[in-house]
mmCIF file of C-alpha atoms in Angstrom:
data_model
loop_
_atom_site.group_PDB
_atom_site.id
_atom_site.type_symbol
_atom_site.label_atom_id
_atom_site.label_comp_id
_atom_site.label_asym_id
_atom_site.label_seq_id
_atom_site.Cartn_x
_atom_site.Cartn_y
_atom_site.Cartn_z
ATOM 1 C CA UNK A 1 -7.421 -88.820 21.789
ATOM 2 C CA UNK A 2 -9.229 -86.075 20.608
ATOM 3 C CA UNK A 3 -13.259 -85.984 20.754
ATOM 4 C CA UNK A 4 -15.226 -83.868 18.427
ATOM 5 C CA UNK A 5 -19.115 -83.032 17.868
ATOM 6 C CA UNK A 6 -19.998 -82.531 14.588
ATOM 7 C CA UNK A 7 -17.347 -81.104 12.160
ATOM 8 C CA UNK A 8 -17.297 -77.566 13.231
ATOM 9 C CA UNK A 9 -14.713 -79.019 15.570
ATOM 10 C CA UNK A 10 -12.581 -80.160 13.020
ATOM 11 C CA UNK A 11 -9.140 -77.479 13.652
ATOM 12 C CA UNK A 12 -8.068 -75.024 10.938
ATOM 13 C CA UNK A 13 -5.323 -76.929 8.918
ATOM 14 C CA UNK A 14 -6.151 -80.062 9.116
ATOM 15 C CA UNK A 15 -4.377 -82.532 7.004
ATOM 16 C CA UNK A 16 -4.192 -86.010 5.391
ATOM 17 C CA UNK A 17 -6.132 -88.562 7.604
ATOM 18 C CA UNK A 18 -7.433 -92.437 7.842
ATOM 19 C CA UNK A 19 -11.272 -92.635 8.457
ATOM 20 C CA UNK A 20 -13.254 -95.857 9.275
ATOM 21 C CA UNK A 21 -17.261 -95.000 9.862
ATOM 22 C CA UNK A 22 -19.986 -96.719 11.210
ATOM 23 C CA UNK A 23 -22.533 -96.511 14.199
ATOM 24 C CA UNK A 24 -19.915 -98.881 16.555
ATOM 25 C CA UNK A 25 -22.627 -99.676 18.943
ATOM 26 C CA UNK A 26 -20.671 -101.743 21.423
ATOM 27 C CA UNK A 27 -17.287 -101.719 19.529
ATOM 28 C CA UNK A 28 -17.237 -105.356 19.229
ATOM 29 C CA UNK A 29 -14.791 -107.549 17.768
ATOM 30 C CA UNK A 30 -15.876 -106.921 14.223
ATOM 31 C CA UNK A 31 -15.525 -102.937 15.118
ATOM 32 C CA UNK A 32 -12.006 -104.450 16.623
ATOM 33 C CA UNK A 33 -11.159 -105.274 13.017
ATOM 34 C CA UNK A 34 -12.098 -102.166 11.751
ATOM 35 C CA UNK A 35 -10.022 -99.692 13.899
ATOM 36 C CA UNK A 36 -7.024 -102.149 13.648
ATOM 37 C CA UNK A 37 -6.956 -102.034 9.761
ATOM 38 C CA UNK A 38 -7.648 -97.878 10.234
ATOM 39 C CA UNK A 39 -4.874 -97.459 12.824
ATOM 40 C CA UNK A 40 -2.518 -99.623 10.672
ATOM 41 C CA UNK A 41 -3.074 -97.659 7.653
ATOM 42 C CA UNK A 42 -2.864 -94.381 9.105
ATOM 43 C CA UNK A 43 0.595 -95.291 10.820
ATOM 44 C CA UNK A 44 1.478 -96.487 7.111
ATOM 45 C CA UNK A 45 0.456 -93.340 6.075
ATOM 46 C CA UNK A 46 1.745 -91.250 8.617
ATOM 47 C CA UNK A 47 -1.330 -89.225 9.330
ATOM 48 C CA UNK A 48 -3.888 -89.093 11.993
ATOM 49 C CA UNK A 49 -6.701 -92.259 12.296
ATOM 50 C CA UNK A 50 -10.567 -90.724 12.581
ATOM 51 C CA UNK A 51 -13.391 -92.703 14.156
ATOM 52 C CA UNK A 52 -16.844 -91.210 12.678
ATOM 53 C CA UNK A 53 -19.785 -92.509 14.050
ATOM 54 C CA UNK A 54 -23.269 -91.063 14.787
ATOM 55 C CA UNK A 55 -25.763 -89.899 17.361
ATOM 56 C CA UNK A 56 -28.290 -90.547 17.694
ATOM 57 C CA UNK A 57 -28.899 -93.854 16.047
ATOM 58 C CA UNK A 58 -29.783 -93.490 12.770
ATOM 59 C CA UNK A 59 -32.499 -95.779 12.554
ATOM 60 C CA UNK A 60 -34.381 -93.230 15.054
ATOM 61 C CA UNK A 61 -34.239 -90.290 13.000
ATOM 62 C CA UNK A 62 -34.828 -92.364 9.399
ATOM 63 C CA UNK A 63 -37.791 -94.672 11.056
ATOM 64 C CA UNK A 64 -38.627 -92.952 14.601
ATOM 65 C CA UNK A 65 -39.686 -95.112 17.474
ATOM 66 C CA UNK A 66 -37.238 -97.762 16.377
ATOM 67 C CA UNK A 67 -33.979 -97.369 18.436
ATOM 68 C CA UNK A 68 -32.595 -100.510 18.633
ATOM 69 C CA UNK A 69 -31.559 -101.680 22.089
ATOM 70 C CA UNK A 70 -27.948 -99.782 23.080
ATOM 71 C CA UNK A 71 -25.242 -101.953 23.612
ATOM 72 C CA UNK A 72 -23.004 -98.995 25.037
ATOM 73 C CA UNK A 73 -23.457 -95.651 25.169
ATOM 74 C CA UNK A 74 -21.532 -92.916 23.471
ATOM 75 C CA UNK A 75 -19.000 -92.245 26.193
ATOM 76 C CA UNK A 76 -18.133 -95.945 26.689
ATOM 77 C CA UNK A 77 -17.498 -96.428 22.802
ATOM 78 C CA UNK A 78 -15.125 -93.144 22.798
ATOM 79 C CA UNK A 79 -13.007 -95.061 25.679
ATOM 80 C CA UNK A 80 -13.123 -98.336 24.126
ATOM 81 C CA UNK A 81 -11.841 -96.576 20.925
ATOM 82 C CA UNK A 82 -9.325 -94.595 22.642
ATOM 83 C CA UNK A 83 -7.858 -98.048 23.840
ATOM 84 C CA UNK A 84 -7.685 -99.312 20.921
ATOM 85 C CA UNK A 85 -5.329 -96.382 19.970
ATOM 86 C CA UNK A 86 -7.762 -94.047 17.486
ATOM 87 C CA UNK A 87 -6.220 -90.790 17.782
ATOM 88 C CA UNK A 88 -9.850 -88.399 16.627
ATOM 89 C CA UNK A 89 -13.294 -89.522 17.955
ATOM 90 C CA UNK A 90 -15.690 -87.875 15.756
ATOM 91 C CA UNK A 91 -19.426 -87.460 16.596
ATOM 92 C CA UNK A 92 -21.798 -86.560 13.718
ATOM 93 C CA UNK A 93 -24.875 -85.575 14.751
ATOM 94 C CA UNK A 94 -27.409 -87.466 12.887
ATOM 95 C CA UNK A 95 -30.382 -85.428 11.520
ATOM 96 C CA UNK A 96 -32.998 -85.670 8.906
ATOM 97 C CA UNK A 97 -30.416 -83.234 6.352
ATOM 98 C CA UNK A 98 -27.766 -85.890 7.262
ATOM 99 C CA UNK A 99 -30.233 -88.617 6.572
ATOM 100 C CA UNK A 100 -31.409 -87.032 3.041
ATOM 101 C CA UNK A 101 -27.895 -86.747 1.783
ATOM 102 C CA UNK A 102 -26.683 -88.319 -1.314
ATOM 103 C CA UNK A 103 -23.970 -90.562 -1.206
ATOM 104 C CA UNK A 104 -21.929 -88.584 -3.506
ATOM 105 C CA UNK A 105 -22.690 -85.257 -1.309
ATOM 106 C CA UNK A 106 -21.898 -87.216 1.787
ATOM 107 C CA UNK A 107 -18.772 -88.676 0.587
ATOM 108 C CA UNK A 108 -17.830 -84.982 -0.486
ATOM 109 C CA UNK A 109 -18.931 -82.980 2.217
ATOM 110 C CA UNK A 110 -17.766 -84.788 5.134
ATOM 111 C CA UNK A 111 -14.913 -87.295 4.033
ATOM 112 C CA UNK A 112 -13.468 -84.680 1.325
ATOM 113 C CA UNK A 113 -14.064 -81.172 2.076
ATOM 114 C CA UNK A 114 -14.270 -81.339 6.025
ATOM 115 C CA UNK A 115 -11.767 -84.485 6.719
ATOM 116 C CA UNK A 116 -9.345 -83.883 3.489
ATOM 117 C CA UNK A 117 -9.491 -88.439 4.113
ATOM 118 C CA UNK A 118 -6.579 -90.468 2.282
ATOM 119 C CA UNK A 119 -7.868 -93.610 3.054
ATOM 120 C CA UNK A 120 -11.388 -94.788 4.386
ATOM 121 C CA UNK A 121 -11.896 -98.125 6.320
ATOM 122 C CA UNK A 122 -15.490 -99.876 5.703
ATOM 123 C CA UNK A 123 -17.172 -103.078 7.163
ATOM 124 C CA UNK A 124 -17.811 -104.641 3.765
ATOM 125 C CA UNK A 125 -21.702 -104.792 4.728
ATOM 126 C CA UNK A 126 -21.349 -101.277 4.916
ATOM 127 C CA UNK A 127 -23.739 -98.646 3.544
ATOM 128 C CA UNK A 128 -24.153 -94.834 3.413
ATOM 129 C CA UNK A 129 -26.433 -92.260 1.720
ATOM 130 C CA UNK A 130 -30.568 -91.314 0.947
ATOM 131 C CA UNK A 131 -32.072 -94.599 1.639
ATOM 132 C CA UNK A 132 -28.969 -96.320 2.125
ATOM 133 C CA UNK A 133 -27.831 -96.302 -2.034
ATOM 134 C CA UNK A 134 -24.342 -96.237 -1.285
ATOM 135 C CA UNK A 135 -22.338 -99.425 -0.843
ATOM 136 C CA UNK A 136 -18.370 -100.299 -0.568
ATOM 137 C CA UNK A 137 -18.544 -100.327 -4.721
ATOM 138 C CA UNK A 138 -20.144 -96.939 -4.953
ATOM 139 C CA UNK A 139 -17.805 -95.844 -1.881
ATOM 140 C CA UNK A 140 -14.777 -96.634 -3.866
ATOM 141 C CA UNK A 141 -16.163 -95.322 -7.352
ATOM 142 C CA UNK A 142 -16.415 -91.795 -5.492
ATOM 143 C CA UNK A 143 -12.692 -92.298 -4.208
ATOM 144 C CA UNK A 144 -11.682 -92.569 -7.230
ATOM 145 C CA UNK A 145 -13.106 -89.246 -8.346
ATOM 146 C CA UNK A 146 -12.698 -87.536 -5.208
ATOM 147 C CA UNK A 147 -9.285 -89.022 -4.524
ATOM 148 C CA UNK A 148 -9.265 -90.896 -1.154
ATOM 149 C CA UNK A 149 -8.650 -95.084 -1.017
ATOM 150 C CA UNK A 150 -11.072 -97.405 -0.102
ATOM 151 C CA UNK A 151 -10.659 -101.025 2.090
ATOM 152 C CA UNK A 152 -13.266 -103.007 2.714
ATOM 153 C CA UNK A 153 -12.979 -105.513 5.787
ATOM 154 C CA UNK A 154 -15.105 -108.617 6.393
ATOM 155 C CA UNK A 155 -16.524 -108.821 9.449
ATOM 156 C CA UNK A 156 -16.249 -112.703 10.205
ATOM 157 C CA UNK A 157 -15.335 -114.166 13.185
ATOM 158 C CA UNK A 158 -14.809 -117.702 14.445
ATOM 159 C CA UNK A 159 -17.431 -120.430 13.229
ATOM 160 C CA UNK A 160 -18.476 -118.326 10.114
ATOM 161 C CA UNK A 161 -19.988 -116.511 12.676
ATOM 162 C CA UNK A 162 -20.979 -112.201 11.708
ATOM 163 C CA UNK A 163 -19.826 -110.418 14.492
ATOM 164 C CA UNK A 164 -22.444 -107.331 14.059
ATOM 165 C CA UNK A 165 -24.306 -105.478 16.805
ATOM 166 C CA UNK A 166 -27.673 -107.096 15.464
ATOM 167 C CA UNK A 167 -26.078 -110.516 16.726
ATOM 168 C CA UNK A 168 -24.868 -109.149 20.433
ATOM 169 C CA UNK A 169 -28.445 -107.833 20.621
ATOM 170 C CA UNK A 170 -30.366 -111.196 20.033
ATOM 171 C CA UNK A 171 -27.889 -113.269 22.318
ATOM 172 C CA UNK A 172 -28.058 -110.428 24.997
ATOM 173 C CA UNK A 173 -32.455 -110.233 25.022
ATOM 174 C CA UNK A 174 -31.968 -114.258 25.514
ATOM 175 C CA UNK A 175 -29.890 -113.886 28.225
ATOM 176 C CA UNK A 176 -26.640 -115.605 27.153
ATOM 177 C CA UNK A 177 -24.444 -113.101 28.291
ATOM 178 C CA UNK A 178 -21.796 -115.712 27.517
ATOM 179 C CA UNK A 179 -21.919 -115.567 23.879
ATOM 180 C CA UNK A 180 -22.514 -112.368 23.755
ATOM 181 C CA UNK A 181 -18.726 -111.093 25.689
ATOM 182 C CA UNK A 182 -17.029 -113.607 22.699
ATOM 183 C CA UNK A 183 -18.587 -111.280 20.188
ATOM 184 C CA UNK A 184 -17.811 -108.185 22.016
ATOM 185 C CA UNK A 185 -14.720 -109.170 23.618
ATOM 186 C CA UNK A 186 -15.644 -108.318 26.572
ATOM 187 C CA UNK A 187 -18.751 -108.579 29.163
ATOM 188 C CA UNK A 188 -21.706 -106.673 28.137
ATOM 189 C CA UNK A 189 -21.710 -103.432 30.397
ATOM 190 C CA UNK A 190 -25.139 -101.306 31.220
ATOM 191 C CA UNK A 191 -24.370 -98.711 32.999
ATOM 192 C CA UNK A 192 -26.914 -96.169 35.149
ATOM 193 C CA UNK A 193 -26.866 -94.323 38.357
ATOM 194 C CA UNK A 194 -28.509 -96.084 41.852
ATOM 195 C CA UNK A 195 -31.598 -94.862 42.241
ATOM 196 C CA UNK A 196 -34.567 -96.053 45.526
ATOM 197 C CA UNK A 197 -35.983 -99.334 44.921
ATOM 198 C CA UNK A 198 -38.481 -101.065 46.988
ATOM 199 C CA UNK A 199 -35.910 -102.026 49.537
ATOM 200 C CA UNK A 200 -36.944 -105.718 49.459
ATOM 201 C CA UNK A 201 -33.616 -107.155 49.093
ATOM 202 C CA UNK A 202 -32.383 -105.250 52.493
ATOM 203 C CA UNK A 203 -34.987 -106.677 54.327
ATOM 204 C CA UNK A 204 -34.156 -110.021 53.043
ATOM 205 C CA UNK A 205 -30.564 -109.662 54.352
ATOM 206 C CA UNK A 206 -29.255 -108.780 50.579
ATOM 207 C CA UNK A 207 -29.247 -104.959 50.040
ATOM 208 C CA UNK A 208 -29.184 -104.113 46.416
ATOM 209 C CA UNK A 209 -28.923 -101.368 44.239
ATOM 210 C CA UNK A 210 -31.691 -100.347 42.115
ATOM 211 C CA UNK A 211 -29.923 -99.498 38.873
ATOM 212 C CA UNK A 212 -31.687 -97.249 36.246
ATOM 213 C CA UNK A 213 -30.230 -97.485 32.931
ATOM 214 C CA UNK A 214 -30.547 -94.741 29.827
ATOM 215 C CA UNK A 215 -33.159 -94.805 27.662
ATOM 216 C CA UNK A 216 -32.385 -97.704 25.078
ATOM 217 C CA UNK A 217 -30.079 -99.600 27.171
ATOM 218 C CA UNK A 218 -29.867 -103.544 25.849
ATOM 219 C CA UNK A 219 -30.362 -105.051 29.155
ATOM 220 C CA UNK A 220 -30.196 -109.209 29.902
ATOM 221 C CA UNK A 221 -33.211 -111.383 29.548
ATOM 222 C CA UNK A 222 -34.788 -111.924 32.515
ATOM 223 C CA UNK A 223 -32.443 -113.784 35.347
ATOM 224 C CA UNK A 224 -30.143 -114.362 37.449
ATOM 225 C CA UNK A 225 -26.981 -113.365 36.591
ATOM 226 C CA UNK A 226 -22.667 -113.041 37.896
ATOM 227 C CA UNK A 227 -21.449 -109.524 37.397
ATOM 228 C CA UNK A 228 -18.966 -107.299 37.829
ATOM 229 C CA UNK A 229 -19.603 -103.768 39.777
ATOM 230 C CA UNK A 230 -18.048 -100.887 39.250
ATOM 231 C CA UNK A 231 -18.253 -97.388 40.296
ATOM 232 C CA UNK A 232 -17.620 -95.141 37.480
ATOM 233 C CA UNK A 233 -18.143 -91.530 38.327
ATOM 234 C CA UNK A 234 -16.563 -89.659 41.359
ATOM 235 C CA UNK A 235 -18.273 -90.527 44.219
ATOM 236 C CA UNK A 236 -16.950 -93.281 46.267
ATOM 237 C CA UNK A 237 -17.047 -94.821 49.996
ATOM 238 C CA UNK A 238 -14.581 -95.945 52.271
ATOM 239 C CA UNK A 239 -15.889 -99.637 51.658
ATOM 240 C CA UNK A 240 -15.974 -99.034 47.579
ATOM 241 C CA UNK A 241 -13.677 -97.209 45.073
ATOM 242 C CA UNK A 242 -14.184 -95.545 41.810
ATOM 243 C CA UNK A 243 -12.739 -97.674 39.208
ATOM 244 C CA UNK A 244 -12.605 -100.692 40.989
ATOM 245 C CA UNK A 245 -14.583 -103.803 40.094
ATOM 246 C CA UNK A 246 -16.109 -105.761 42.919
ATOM 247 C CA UNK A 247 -17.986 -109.227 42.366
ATOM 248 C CA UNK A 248 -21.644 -108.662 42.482
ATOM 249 C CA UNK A 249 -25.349 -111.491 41.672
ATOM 250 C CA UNK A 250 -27.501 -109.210 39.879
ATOM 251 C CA UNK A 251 -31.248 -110.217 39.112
ATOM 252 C CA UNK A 252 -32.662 -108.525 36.658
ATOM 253 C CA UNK A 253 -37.133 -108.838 36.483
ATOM 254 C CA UNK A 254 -39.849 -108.254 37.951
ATOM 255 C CA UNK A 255 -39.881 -110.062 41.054
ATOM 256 C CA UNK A 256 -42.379 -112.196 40.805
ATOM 257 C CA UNK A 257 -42.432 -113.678 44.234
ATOM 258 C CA UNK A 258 -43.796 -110.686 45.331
ATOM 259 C CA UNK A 259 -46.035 -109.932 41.661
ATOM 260 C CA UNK A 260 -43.667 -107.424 40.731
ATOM 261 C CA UNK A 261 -44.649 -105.319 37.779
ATOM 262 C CA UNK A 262 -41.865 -103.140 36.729
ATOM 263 C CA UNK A 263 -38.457 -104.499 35.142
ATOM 264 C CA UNK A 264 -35.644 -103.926 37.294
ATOM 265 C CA UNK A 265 -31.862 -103.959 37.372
ATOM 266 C CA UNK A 266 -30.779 -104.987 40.963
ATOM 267 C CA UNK A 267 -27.321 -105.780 41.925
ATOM 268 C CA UNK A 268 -26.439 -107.060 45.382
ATOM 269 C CA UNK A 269 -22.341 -106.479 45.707
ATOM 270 C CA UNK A 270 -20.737 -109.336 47.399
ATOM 271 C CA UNK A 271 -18.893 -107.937 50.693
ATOM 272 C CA UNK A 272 -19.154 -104.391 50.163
ATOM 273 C CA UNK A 273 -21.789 -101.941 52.684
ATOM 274 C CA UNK A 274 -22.124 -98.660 51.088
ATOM 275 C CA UNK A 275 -24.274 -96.360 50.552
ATOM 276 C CA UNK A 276 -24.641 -96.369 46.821
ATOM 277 C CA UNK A 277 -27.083 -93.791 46.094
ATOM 278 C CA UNK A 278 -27.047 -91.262 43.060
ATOM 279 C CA UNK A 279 -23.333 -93.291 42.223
ATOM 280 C CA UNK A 280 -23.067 -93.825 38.112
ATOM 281 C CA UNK A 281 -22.070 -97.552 37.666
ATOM 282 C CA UNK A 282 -21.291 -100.178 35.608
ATOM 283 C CA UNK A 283 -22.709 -103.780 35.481
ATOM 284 C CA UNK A 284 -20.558 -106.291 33.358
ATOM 285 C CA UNK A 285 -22.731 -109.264 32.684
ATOM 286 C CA UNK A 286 -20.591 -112.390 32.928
ATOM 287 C CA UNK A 287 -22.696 -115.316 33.448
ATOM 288 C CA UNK A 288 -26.347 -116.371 33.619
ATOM 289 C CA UNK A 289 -27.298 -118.241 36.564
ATOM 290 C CA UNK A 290 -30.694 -119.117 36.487
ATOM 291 C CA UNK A 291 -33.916 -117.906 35.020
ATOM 292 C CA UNK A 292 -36.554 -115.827 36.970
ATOM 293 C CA UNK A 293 -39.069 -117.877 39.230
ATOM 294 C CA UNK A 294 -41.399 -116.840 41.887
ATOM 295 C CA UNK A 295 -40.629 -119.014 45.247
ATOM 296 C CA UNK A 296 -43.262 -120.276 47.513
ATOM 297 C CA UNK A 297 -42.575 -117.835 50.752
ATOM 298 C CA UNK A 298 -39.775 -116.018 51.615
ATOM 299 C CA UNK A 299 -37.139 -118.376 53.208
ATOM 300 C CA UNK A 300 -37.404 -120.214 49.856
ATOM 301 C CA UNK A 301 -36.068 -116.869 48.037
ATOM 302 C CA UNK A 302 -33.825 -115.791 50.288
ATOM 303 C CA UNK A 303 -32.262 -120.063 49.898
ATOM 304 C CA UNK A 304 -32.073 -119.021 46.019
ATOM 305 C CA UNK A 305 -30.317 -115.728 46.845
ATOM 306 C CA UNK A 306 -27.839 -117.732 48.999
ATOM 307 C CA UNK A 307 -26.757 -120.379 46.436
ATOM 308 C CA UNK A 308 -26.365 -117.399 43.846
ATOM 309 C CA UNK A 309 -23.819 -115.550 45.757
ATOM 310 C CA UNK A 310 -22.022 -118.583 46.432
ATOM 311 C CA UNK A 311 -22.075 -119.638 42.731
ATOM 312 C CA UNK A 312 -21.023 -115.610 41.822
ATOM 313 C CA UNK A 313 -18.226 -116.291 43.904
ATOM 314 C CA UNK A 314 -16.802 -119.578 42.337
ATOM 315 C CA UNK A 315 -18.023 -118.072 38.978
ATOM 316 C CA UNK A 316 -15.626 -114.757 39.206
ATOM 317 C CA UNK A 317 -12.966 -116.092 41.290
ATOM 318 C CA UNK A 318 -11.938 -117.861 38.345
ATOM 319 C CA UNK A 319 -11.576 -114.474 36.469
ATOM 320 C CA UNK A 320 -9.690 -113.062 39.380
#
């Protein structure tokens, strides 16, 4: 797959293409539907399938200060589309000219003149433009003067249920990671490299690492939670490997047993003594166990910590 930044990169000679846009902030399952009905009709077509999205968000830029919570980060969506077999990942940078442009001048400027598109694949929610005056109607009212198709998809799932980013978010910040991986498709993943913590949970017999996320991450209500752990960058031990997932109870809080203050991500990995420090990892959220709840003394947290590593363990032995 190829991965561009901004449309500079776009090659001399570029042809006929299939584009499906949209900010694809977790690739969920209604993004799923999306790239399936773009790859389809590009393989109908012959011609390449485009995935345009945009960074940063463009709420930041058009209302700053309001970022909404980031259910993957740019990197992980290119991967996830790449999977799902879109054959251009294309980044537009999102800035206030972006942000001030017309729908018509968008439409002609990036989907005509740069992308020469055939065929462009919408959410049918989907709008575009100044103050967001386009729509799917006024999308395919400027196909048919600039000469490119337009398909709308609805983004309904199972129970009449919107699968939209908006939705993952809510269900996420309550902590019902659960719900959240059926509207993804997958466990939620927050990634971040280990960083020094306060070295509690080694002296409670349950070393953890202190996991600091990017700026905007959506990170789990507070709790208890069964995770997966992976290393994702290319430093690895002899007692943990890069790309391998390893079973892992993850609290994330403030610790209030011992009035903790600052929110933390901390996950103890079942089996597995390494030094983690400075790795980039992953956290896949796969079940809540319990809420956060300051214990009376010490041996009654570390009897908490005990039943949630045996619960982890029945919990992703299942998945196994």
């Amino acid at each position: 797959m190829l991965r561009w930044r901004g449309l500079d990169d776009v090659p001399a000679g570029w042809g006929r293409c299939v584009v499906t846009i949209g900010v694809f902030d977790g690739i969920h399952r209604g993004h799923a539907q999306l790239v399936t009905a773009a790859t389809r009709a590009a393989a109908e077509r012959g011609v390449p399938s485009v995935l345009m999205t945009f960074d940063p968000h463009p709420s930041e830029v058009v209302r700053p200060g309001s970022h909404p919570p980031q259910l993957s980060t740019l990197r992980r969506r290119a991967d996830l589309a790449e999977e799902m077999g879109i054959d251009v990942f294309c980044v537009i940078p999102f800035t206030a000219t972006v942000a001030g442009q017309s729908p018509e001048d968008f439409a002609h400027e990036m989907l005509v003149e740069a992308l020469h598109a055939a065929e462009v694949v919408v959410g049918d929610n989907f709008t575009f433009g100044h103050k967001a005056v386009g729509d799917v109607p006024k999308l395919r009212e400027l196909g048919n003067r600039f000469g490119f198709e337009v398909t709308g998809v609805s983004l309904f799932g199972e129970h009449a249920v919107t699968y939209s980013s908006t939705y993952i978010r809510s269900c996420i910040a309550a902590g019902d990671v659960e719900l959240a991986a059926e509207a993804l498709g997958r466990p939620h993943r927050v990634e971040g490299v280990v960083v020094h913590g306060e070295r509690r949970g080694r002296d409670l017999g349950f070393p953890t690492a202190n996991i600091a996320p990017p700026e905007h991450a959506a990170i789990p209500g507070d709790g208890v939670y069964a995770a997966w752990f992976t290393v994702l960058g290319d430093k690895e031990t002899d007692d943990i490997r890069v790309g391998e997932r390893y079973a892992a109870s993850v609290s994330v809080g403030t610790n209030p047993t011992f009035s903790g203050r600052n929110r933390t991500v901390e996950a103890y990995v079942l089996d597995v003594n390494a030094d983690l420090y400075g790795m980039h990892v992953a956290v896949d959220f796969v079940s809540r166990l319990r809420g956060m709840a300051a214990y009376d003394g010490v041996d009654a947290l570390i009897e908490a910590i005990s039943d949630d590593v045996e619960r982890t363990r029945t919990i992703l032995s299942a998945e196994e």
